């Protein structure tokens, strides 16, 4: 079998899905910035940690479920695969309804906690108040997107997300520009796109083309002892995106002010596209690694890791080059060049921040690989450090030492520190594997 072709068959649709999703998230920002205003743009950024949280919650269970289901498929145990998929769908549905209820009840407290100021609070209420009602579709739709790839239909995932993106862009134009619903229209457009992708994935799992289907089963939650450790690393990775926004917003308000939040909002849109490219590589690799792990073909698993790291190297260089060369063009999409001070400050900060793209991808891929081979301790360590410990320390230290200028270097410092840990985990894992292999040979 041509493993390289197999790798790209899964990775390319995964990357495209991630890019398309972030594209229509960015379109929200463009419409809001151009037709509502800068405070509304900041409100979208302030609301993003909630979106990151519900995605992270879905990932916590979906990635683990995907890994377990892929291993069952590799073992040709389809009954257990279908039961695991069904239980996870039911569990996520119940949890999504609970999260929706709590978010609606404590909406004002949530907005203030996320960093809404007196100027942005009304806009946060308008945007977040709509998105909360679509929480179920965000959580369950993403779970099914992950499992569609595991089922062997990565192109369907790309198609569904693309259709959702086109719908979102069209609805943004209609609701924000023509109907004049402002930031609420952008939120409705985003929510409806999730409903559409949910519908596409539901029809797939109800159909007969795939091998994974819903089935009658009992709600045995003991499987989550296996699922949760596997998904924890990816959960932290996704949650960290929201945590990072939260930490940056508060640090920026302290050292720079409201204009800095606008600058960071622009940076975040591009950062998410780059980060999700690497996440797409990682998630495209994971089902393959898990499948061949189920077949006890460790050398093939390491081959896919090598392909993923090589792809990461290429994409990191491209991402940095594009961001450094095209900074004025990218910034002008959101900020009019006539706003000279804000425009120039954003260009300067954008170029500094972009340096982190050279290292961030390796941490994401290493963490994803460890999750796929069920070495959750390593993946958890990497994700925890880069998503919470190192980033919080970097923002605080760089902010205190170098004020506003230092904040833009914080991500580079965080990711570089984490990369040293990732390399250490990879070397330690390889050494343990070699020792285990030698012990097996000696026993024979």
CSV table of C-alpha atoms in Angstrom, one decimal:
chain,number,residue,atom,x,y,z
A,1,UNK,CA,0.0,0.0,0.0
A,2,UNK,CA,1.2,3.5,-0.8
A,3,UNK,CA,1.3,5.0,2.7
A,4,UNK,CA,2.3,8.5,1.4
A,5,UNK,CA,-0.8,8.6,-0.8
A,6,UNK,CA,-2.9,7.4,2.1
A,7,UNK,CA,-1.4,10.1,4.3
A,8,UNK,CA,-2.3,12.9,2.0
A,9,UNK,CA,-5.7,11.4,1.3
A,10,UNK,CA,-6.6,12.0,5.0
A,11,UNK,CA,-4.5,15.1,5.7
A,12,UNK,CA,-5.4,17.3,2.8
A,13,UNK,CA,-9.2,17.2,3.4
A,14,UNK,CA,-8.5,17.6,7.1
A,15,UNK,CA,-6.5,20.7,6.5
A,16,UNK,CA,-9.0,22.1,4.0
A,17,UNK,CA,-11.8,21.6,6.5
A,18,UNK,CA,-9.9,23.5,9.1
A,19,UNK,CA,-9.1,26.3,6.8
A,20,UNK,CA,-12.6,26.6,5.4
A,21,UNK,CA,-14.0,26.8,8.9
A,22,UNK,CA,-11.6,29.5,9.9
A,23,UNK,CA,-12.3,31.3,6.7
A,24,UNK,CA,-15.9,31.8,7.4
A,25,UNK,CA,-15.1,32.8,11.0
A,26,UNK,CA,-12.8,35.4,9.6
A,27,UNK,CA,-15.5,36.6,7.2
A,28,UNK,CA,-17.6,37.3,10.3
A,29,UNK,CA,-14.9,39.6,11.4
A,30,UNK,CA,-14.5,41.3,8.1
A,31,UNK,CA,-18.2,42.1,7.8
A,32,UNK,CA,-18.5,43.2,11.4
A,33,UNK,CA,-15.4,45.4,11.1
A,34,UNK,CA,-16.5,47.0,7.9
A,35,UNK,CA,-20.3,47.4,8.5
A,36,UNK,CA,-20.6,47.6,12.3
A,37,UNK,CA,-17.4,49.0,13.8
A,38,UNK,CA,-14.3,48.3,15.8
A,39,UNK,CA,-16.0,47.8,19.1
A,40,UNK,CA,-18.1,45.1,17.5
A,41,UNK,CA,-15.0,43.5,16.0
A,42,UNK,CA,-13.5,43.4,19.5
A,43,UNK,CA,-16.7,41.9,20.8
A,44,UNK,CA,-16.4,39.0,18.4
A,45,UNK,CA,-12.9,38.4,19.7
A,46,UNK,CA,-14.0,38.6,23.3
A,47,UNK,CA,-16.8,36.0,22.6
A,48,UNK,CA,-14.4,33.5,20.9
A,49,UNK,CA,-13.3,31.8,24.2
A,50,UNK,CA,-16.8,30.5,24.5
A,51,UNK,CA,-16.8,29.1,21.0
A,52,UNK,CA,-13.3,27.6,21.7
A,53,UNK,CA,-14.7,26.0,24.9
A,54,UNK,CA,-17.6,24.2,23.3
A,55,UNK,CA,-15.3,23.0,20.5
A,56,UNK,CA,-12.8,21.9,23.0
A,57,UNK,CA,-15.5,20.1,25.0
A,58,UNK,CA,-16.5,18.2,21.8
A,59,UNK,CA,-12.9,17.4,21.0
A,60,UNK,CA,-12.3,16.0,24.5
A,61,UNK,CA,-14.7,13.2,23.8
A,62,UNK,CA,-14.6,13.1,20.0
A,63,UNK,CA,-10.9,12.6,19.4
A,64,UNK,CA,-10.8,9.8,22.0
A,65,UNK,CA,-13.9,8.2,20.5
A,66,UNK,CA,-12.3,8.5,17.0
A,67,UNK,CA,-9.1,6.8,18.3
A,68,UNK,CA,-11.0,4.0,20.0
A,69,UNK,CA,-13.3,3.4,17.0
A,70,UNK,CA,-10.3,3.4,14.6
A,71,UNK,CA,-8.6,0.8,16.7
A,72,UNK,CA,-11.7,-1.3,16.8
A,73,UNK,CA,-12.0,-1.0,13.0
A,74,UNK,CA,-8.4,-2.1,12.7
A,75,UNK,CA,-9.3,-5.1,14.8
A,76,UNK,CA,-12.4,-5.7,12.7
A,77,UNK,CA,-14.6,-5.3,15.8
A,78,UNK,CA,-17.4,-3.2,14.3
A,79,UNK,CA,-19.9,-4.0,17.0
A,80,UNK,CA,-17.8,-2.3,19.6
A,81,UNK,CA,-17.0,0.6,17.2
A,82,UNK,CA,-20.7,1.3,16.6
A,83,UNK,CA,-21.6,1.1,20.3
A,84,UNK,CA,-18.8,3.5,21.2
A,85,UNK,CA,-19.9,6.0,18.5
A,86,UNK,CA,-23.5,5.8,19.6
A,87,UNK,CA,-22.8,6.3,23.3
A,88,UNK,CA,-20.6,9.3,22.6
A,89,UNK,CA,-23.3,11.0,20.5
A,90,UNK,CA,-25.9,10.5,23.2
A,91,UNK,CA,-23.5,11.8,25.9
A,92,UNK,CA,-22.6,14.9,23.9
A,93,UNK,CA,-26.2,15.7,23.2
A,94,UNK,CA,-27.1,15.7,26.9
A,95,UNK,CA,-24.0,17.7,27.8
A,96,UNK,CA,-24.7,20.3,25.1
A,97,UNK,CA,-28.2,21.0,26.4
A,98,UNK,CA,-26.8,21.5,29.9
A,99,UNK,CA,-24.1,23.9,28.7
A,100,UNK,CA,-26.7,25.9,26.7
A,101,UNK,CA,-29.0,26.3,29.7
A,102,UNK,CA,-26.1,27.4,32.0
A,103,UNK,CA,-24.7,29.8,29.5
A,104,UNK,CA,-28.2,31.5,29.0
A,105,UNK,CA,-28.8,31.8,32.7
A,106,UNK,CA,-25.4,33.3,33.4
A,107,UNK,CA,-24.9,35.2,30.1
A,108,UNK,CA,-24.1,38.6,31.6
A,109,UNK,CA,-21.6,37.1,34.1
A,110,UNK,CA,-20.0,35.1,31.2
A,111,UNK,CA,-19.6,38.3,29.1
A,112,UNK,CA,-18.0,40.2,31.9
A,113,UNK,CA,-15.7,37.3,32.7
A,114,UNK,CA,-14.5,37.0,29.1
A,115,UNK,CA,-13.4,40.7,29.3
A,116,UNK,CA,-16.3,42.8,28.0
A,117,UNK,CA,-15.8,46.4,28.8
A,118,UNK,CA,-18.5,49.2,29.1
A,119,UNK,CA,-18.0,49.9,25.4
A,120,UNK,CA,-18.1,46.3,24.2
A,121,UNK,CA,-20.6,44.7,26.6
A,122,UNK,CA,-23.7,45.5,24.4
A,123,UNK,CA,-22.1,44.0,21.4
A,124,UNK,CA,-20.9,40.9,23.3
A,125,UNK,CA,-24.5,40.3,24.5
A,126,UNK,CA,-25.8,40.6,20.9
A,127,UNK,CA,-23.2,38.2,19.5
A,128,UNK,CA,-22.8,35.7,22.3
A,129,UNK,CA,-26.5,35.7,23.1
A,130,UNK,CA,-27.3,34.3,19.6
A,131,UNK,CA,-24.4,31.8,19.4
A,132,UNK,CA,-25.4,30.1,22.7
A,133,UNK,CA,-28.6,28.8,21.2
A,134,UNK,CA,-26.5,26.9,18.6
A,135,UNK,CA,-24.3,25.2,21.2
A,136,UNK,CA,-25.7,21.7,20.5
A,137,UNK,CA,-25.0,22.0,16.7
A,138,UNK,CA,-21.4,23.2,17.4
A,139,UNK,CA,-20.6,20.3,19.7
A,140,UNK,CA,-22.3,17.4,18.0
A,141,UNK,CA,-21.6,18.6,14.4
A,142,UNK,CA,-17.8,18.7,15.1
A,143,UNK,CA,-17.9,15.3,16.8
A,144,UNK,CA,-19.5,13.8,13.7
A,145,UNK,CA,-17.0,15.6,11.5
A,146,UNK,CA,-14.2,13.8,13.3
A,147,UNK,CA,-15.9,10.4,13.1
A,148,UNK,CA,-16.7,10.8,9.4
A,149,UNK,CA,-12.9,10.9,8.8
A,150,UNK,CA,-12.5,7.9,10.9
A,151,UNK,CA,-15.2,6.2,8.9
A,152,UNK,CA,-13.0,6.7,5.8
A,153,UNK,CA,-14.8,9.7,4.2
A,154,UNK,CA,-12.4,12.6,4.8
A,155,UNK,CA,-13.7,14.3,1.6
A,156,UNK,CA,-17.2,14.4,2.9
A,157,UNK,CA,-16.0,16.3,5.9
A,158,UNK,CA,-14.4,18.8,3.6
A,159,UNK,CA,-17.5,19.1,1.5
A,160,UNK,CA,-19.8,19.6,4.5
A,161,UNK,CA,-17.7,22.3,6.0
A,162,UNK,CA,-17.3,24.0,2.6
A,163,UNK,CA,-21.1,24.1,2.1
A,164,UNK,CA,-21.4,25.5,5.7
A,165,UNK,CA,-18.8,28.1,4.9
A,166,UNK,CA,-20.5,29.3,1.7
A,167,UNK,CA,-23.8,29.4,3.5
A,168,UNK,CA,-22.3,31.5,6.3
A,169,UNK,CA,-20.7,33.9,3.9
A,170,UNK,CA,-24.0,34.4,2.0
A,171,UNK,CA,-26.0,34.8,5.2
A,172,UNK,CA,-23.4,37.3,6.5
A,173,UNK,CA,-23.9,39.4,3.4
A,174,UNK,CA,-27.7,39.2,3.6
A,175,UNK,CA,-28.2,39.6,7.4
A,176,UNK,CA,-25.4,42.1,8.2
A,177,UNK,CA,-25.3,44.3,5.1
A,178,UNK,CA,-28.8,44.1,3.5
A,179,UNK,CA,-31.1,43.4,6.5
A,180,UNK,CA,-29.0,45.5,8.8
A,181,UNK,CA,-29.0,43.1,11.7
A,182,UNK,CA,-25.4,44.0,12.6
A,183,UNK,CA,-23.4,41.7,14.9
A,184,UNK,CA,-26.5,39.6,15.7
A,185,UNK,CA,-26.8,38.8,11.9
A,186,UNK,CA,-23.2,37.6,11.9
A,187,UNK,CA,-23.9,35.3,14.8
A,188,UNK,CA,-27.1,33.9,13.2
A,189,UNK,CA,-25.2,33.2,10.0
A,190,UNK,CA,-22.5,31.3,11.9
A,191,UNK,CA,-25.1,29.3,13.8
A,192,UNK,CA,-27.1,28.3,10.7
A,193,UNK,CA,-23.9,27.1,9.0
A,194,UNK,CA,-23.4,24.7,11.9
A,195,UNK,CA,-27.0,23.4,11.5
A,196,UNK,CA,-26.3,22.7,7.9
A,197,UNK,CA,-23.1,20.7,8.5
A,198,UNK,CA,-24.9,18.8,11.3
A,199,UNK,CA,-27.6,17.8,8.8
A,200,UNK,CA,-25.1,16.6,6.2
A,201,UNK,CA,-23.2,14.4,8.7
A,202,UNK,CA,-26.4,13.1,10.2
A,203,UNK,CA,-27.6,11.9,6.7
A,204,UNK,CA,-24.3,10.1,6.2
A,205,UNK,CA,-24.5,8.1,9.4
A,206,UNK,CA,-28.1,7.3,8.7
A,207,UNK,CA,-27.1,6.0,5.3
A,208,UNK,CA,-25.5,2.8,4.2
A,209,UNK,CA,-22.3,3.9,2.6
A,210,UNK,CA,-20.2,4.0,5.7
A,211,UNK,CA,-19.2,1.3,8.2
A,212,UNK,CA,-19.9,3.3,11.4
A,213,UNK,CA,-23.6,3.7,12.3
A,214,UNK,CA,-25.7,4.4,15.3
A,215,UNK,CA,-27.1,1.3,17.0
A,216,UNK,CA,-29.1,0.1,20.0
A,217,UNK,CA,-26.8,0.1,23.1
A,218,UNK,CA,-26.7,0.6,26.8
A,219,UNK,CA,-25.1,3.8,28.3
A,220,UNK,CA,-22.0,2.2,29.7
A,221,UNK,CA,-19.8,5.1,30.7
A,222,UNK,CA,-16.8,3.0,31.6
A,223,UNK,CA,-15.4,3.4,28.1
A,224,UNK,CA,-14.7,7.1,29.0
A,225,UNK,CA,-11.8,5.9,31.2
A,226,UNK,CA,-10.1,5.1,27.9
A,227,UNK,CA,-11.6,7.9,25.8
A,228,UNK,CA,-11.0,10.9,28.1
A,229,UNK,CA,-7.2,10.4,28.5
A,230,UNK,CA,-6.8,10.2,24.7
A,231,UNK,CA,-8.8,13.3,24.0
A,232,UNK,CA,-7.4,15.4,26.9
A,233,UNK,CA,-4.4,16.7,24.9
A,234,UNK,CA,-6.5,17.9,21.9
A,235,UNK,CA,-9.0,19.3,24.4
A,236,UNK,CA,-6.3,21.4,26.0
A,237,UNK,CA,-5.0,22.4,22.6
A,238,UNK,CA,-8.4,23.7,21.5
A,239,UNK,CA,-9.3,25.2,24.9
A,240,UNK,CA,-5.9,26.9,25.0
A,241,UNK,CA,-6.9,28.9,22.0
A,242,UNK,CA,-9.7,30.5,24.1
A,243,UNK,CA,-7.5,30.7,27.1
A,244,UNK,CA,-4.8,32.5,25.2
A,245,UNK,CA,-7.3,35.0,23.8
A,246,UNK,CA,-8.6,35.5,27.4
A,247,UNK,CA,-5.1,36.1,28.8
A,248,UNK,CA,-4.0,38.3,26.0
A,249,UNK,CA,-7.1,40.5,26.1
A,250,UNK,CA,-6.6,41.1,29.8
A,251,UNK,CA,-2.9,41.8,29.5
A,252,UNK,CA,-3.4,44.1,26.5
A,253,UNK,CA,-6.1,46.1,28.3
A,254,UNK,CA,-3.6,46.6,31.1
A,255,UNK,CA,-0.5,47.5,29.1
A,256,UNK,CA,-1.9,49.0,25.8
A,257,UNK,CA,-5.7,49.6,26.0
A,258,UNK,CA,-8.7,49.1,23.8
A,259,UNK,CA,-6.8,49.7,20.6
A,260,UNK,CA,-4.5,46.8,21.4
A,261,UNK,CA,-7.6,44.5,21.6
A,262,UNK,CA,-8.5,45.5,18.0
A,263,UNK,CA,-4.9,44.8,17.0
A,264,UNK,CA,-4.9,41.4,18.7
A,265,UNK,CA,-8.3,40.5,17.1
A,266,UNK,CA,-6.8,41.0,13.7
A,267,UNK,CA,-3.7,38.9,14.7
A,268,UNK,CA,-6.0,36.2,16.1
A,269,UNK,CA,-7.9,35.6,12.8
A,270,UNK,CA,-4.7,34.9,10.9
A,271,UNK,CA,-3.2,32.9,13.8
A,272,UNK,CA,-6.2,30.7,13.9
A,273,UNK,CA,-5.8,29.9,10.2
A,274,UNK,CA,-2.1,29.0,10.6
A,275,UNK,CA,-2.7,27.0,13.8
A,276,UNK,CA,-5.6,25.1,12.3
A,277,UNK,CA,-3.5,24.1,9.3
A,278,UNK,CA,-1.2,22.3,11.7
A,279,UNK,CA,-4.1,20.9,13.6
A,280,UNK,CA,-5.5,19.6,10.3
A,281,UNK,CA,-2.2,17.8,9.7
A,282,UNK,CA,-2.3,16.3,13.2
A,283,UNK,CA,-6.0,15.2,13.0
A,284,UNK,CA,-5.5,13.8,9.5
A,285,UNK,CA,-2.6,11.7,10.7
A,286,UNK,CA,-4.3,10.5,13.9
A,287,UNK,CA,-6.9,8.0,12.5
A,288,UNK,CA,-4.2,6.4,10.3
A,289,UNK,CA,-1.8,6.0,13.2
A,290,UNK,CA,-4.5,4.6,15.5
A,291,UNK,CA,-5.6,2.2,12.8
A,292,UNK,CA,-2.1,0.8,12.2
A,293,UNK,CA,-1.5,0.7,15.9
A,294,UNK,CA,-4.5,-1.6,16.2
A,295,UNK,CA,-2.8,-3.8,13.6
A,296,UNK,CA,0.5,-3.7,15.6
A,297,UNK,CA,2.4,-2.1,12.7
A,298,UNK,CA,4.5,0.4,14.7
A,299,UNK,CA,6.9,1.2,11.9
A,300,UNK,CA,4.0,2.5,9.7
A,301,UNK,CA,2.9,4.6,12.6
A,302,UNK,CA,6.3,6.3,12.8
A,303,UNK,CA,6.3,6.7,9.1
A,304,UNK,CA,3.1,8.8,9.3
A,305,UNK,CA,4.7,10.9,12.1
A,306,UNK,CA,7.6,11.6,9.8
A,307,UNK,CA,5.3,12.7,7.0
A,308,UNK,CA,3.4,14.9,9.4
A,309,UNK,CA,6.6,16.6,10.7
A,310,UNK,CA,7.8,17.2,7.2
A,311,UNK,CA,4.5,18.7,6.1
A,312,UNK,CA,4.7,20.9,9.2
A,313,UNK,CA,8.1,22.2,8.3
A,314,UNK,CA,7.0,23.2,4.8
A,315,UNK,CA,3.8,24.8,6.0
A,316,UNK,CA,5.5,26.7,8.8
A,317,UNK,CA,8.0,28.3,6.3
A,318,UNK,CA,5.2,29.2,3.9
A,319,UNK,CA,3.0,30.7,6.7
A,320,UNK,CA,5.8,32.9,8.1
A,321,UNK,CA,6.8,34.1,4.6
A,322,UNK,CA,3.2,35.0,3.6
A,323,UNK,CA,2.6,36.8,6.9
A,324,UNK,CA,5.8,38.8,6.8
A,325,UNK,CA,5.5,39.8,3.1
A,326,UNK,CA,1.8,40.4,3.0
A,327,UNK,CA,1.3,42.1,6.4
A,328,UNK,CA,-0.1,45.4,5.1
A,329,UNK,CA,-2.6,43.6,2.8
A,330,UNK,CA,-3.8,41.3,5.6
A,331,UNK,CA,-4.2,44.1,8.1
A,332,UNK,CA,-6.0,46.3,5.6
A,333,UNK,CA,-8.8,43.7,5.3
A,334,UNK,CA,-9.9,44.6,8.8
A,335,UNK,CA,-8.5,48.1,9.5
A,336,UNK,CA,-8.7,51.0,7.0
A,337,UNK,CA,-5.2,52.5,6.3
A,338,UNK,CA,-6.6,55.9,7.0
A,339,UNK,CA,-6.5,54.9,10.7
A,340,UNK,CA,-2.8,55.6,10.5
A,341,UNK,CA,-1.7,54.9,14.1
A,342,UNK,CA,-3.8,51.8,14.7
A,343,UNK,CA,-3.0,50.5,11.2
A,344,UNK,CA,0.8,50.9,11.6
A,345,UNK,CA,0.8,49.6,15.2
A,346,UNK,CA,-1.1,46.5,14.0
A,347,UNK,CA,1.4,45.8,11.2
A,348,UNK,CA,4.3,46.1,13.7
A,349,UNK,CA,2.7,43.7,16.2
A,350,UNK,CA,1.5,41.3,13.5
A,351,UNK,CA,5.1,40.8,12.2
A,352,UNK,CA,6.5,40.1,15.6
A,353,UNK,CA,3.7,37.7,16.5
A,354,UNK,CA,4.2,35.8,13.2
A,355,UNK,CA,7.6,34.5,14.3
A,356,UNK,CA,5.8,31.8,16.5
A,357,UNK,CA,4.7,30.0,13.3
A,358,UNK,CA,8.1,28.5,12.9
A,359,UNK,CA,7.7,26.3,16.0
A,360,UNK,CA,4.0,26.0,16.9
A,361,UNK,CA,3.2,23.2,14.4
A,362,UNK,CA,5.7,20.7,15.8
A,363,UNK,CA,4.1,20.8,19.3
A,364,UNK,CA,0.6,20.2,17.8
A,365,UNK,CA,1.8,17.3,15.7
A,366,UNK,CA,3.8,15.6,18.5
A,367,UNK,CA,0.9,16.0,20.9
A,368,UNK,CA,-1.5,14.5,18.3
A,369,UNK,CA,0.8,11.6,17.6
A,370,UNK,CA,1.1,10.7,21.3
A,371,UNK,CA,-2.7,10.8,21.6
A,372,UNK,CA,-3.1,8.5,18.6
A,373,UNK,CA,-0.8,5.8,20.1
A,374,UNK,CA,-2.5,6.2,23.5
A,375,UNK,CA,0.5,7.7,25.2
A,376,UNK,CA,-1.7,10.3,26.8
A,377,UNK,CA,0.7,11.3,29.5
A,378,UNK,CA,3.1,12.8,26.9
A,379,UNK,CA,0.3,14.5,24.9
A,380,UNK,CA,-1.2,15.9,28.1
A,381,UNK,CA,2.1,17.3,29.2
A,382,UNK,CA,2.8,19.1,25.9
A,383,UNK,CA,-0.7,20.5,25.6
A,384,UNK,CA,-0.9,21.6,29.2
A,385,UNK,CA,2.4,23.5,29.0
A,386,UNK,CA,1.7,25.3,25.8
A,387,UNK,CA,-1.9,25.9,26.4
A,388,UNK,CA,-1.8,27.1,30.0
A,389,UNK,CA,1.5,27.1,32.0
A,390,UNK,CA,4.0,28.4,29.6
A,391,UNK,CA,1.7,30.9,27.8
A,392,UNK,CA,0.4,32.4,31.1
A,393,UNK,CA,4.0,32.7,32.3
A,394,UNK,CA,5.2,34.2,29.0
A,395,UNK,CA,2.4,36.8,28.8
A,396,UNK,CA,3.0,37.9,32.4
A,397,UNK,CA,6.8,38.0,32.2
A,398,UNK,CA,7.1,39.6,28.8
A,399,UNK,CA,4.4,42.1,29.7
A,400,UNK,CA,6.0,43.1,32.9
A,401,UNK,CA,9.5,43.3,31.5
A,402,UNK,CA,8.8,44.9,28.1
A,403,UNK,CA,5.2,46.3,28.5
A,404,UNK,CA,3.1,46.3,25.3
A,405,UNK,CA,5.9,45.4,23.0
A,406,UNK,CA,6.8,42.3,25.0
A,407,UNK,CA,3.3,40.9,24.8
A,408,UNK,CA,3.6,40.2,21.1
A,409,UNK,CA,6.7,38.0,21.7
A,410,UNK,CA,4.9,35.9,24.4
A,411,UNK,CA,3.6,33.2,22.0
A,412,UNK,CA,7.1,32.7,20.5
A,413,UNK,CA,8.6,32.3,23.9
A,414,UNK,CA,5.9,29.8,25.0
A,415,UNK,CA,6.0,27.6,21.9
A,416,UNK,CA,9.8,27.5,21.8
A,417,UNK,CA,9.9,26.4,25.4
A,418,UNK,CA,7.3,23.8,24.7
A,419,UNK,CA,9.2,22.5,21.7
A,420,UNK,CA,12.1,21.5,24.0
A,421,UNK,CA,9.7,19.5,26.0
A,422,UNK,CA,8.2,17.9,22.9
A,423,UNK,CA,11.6,16.8,21.7
A,424,UNK,CA,12.4,15.3,25.1
A,425,UNK,CA,9.1,13.4,25.2
A,426,UNK,CA,9.7,12.0,21.7
A,427,UNK,CA,13.2,10.9,22.6
A,428,UNK,CA,12.0,9.3,25.8
A,429,UNK,CA,9.2,7.5,24.0
A,430,UNK,CA,11.5,6.2,21.3
A,431,UNK,CA,13.9,4.9,24.0
A,432,UNK,CA,11.1,3.1,25.8
A,433,UNK,CA,9.9,1.5,22.6
A,434,UNK,CA,13.4,0.2,21.8
A,435,UNK,CA,13.8,-1.3,25.3
A,436,UNK,CA,10.4,-3.0,25.0
A,437,UNK,CA,11.4,-4.5,21.6
A,438,UNK,CA,14.7,-5.8,23.0
A,439,UNK,CA,12.9,-7.4,25.9
A,440,UNK,CA,10.5,-9.2,23.5
A,441,UNK,CA,13.4,-10.4,21.3
A,442,UNK,CA,15.2,-11.8,24.5
A,443,UNK,CA,12.0,-13.6,25.6
A,444,UNK,CA,11.8,-15.2,22.1
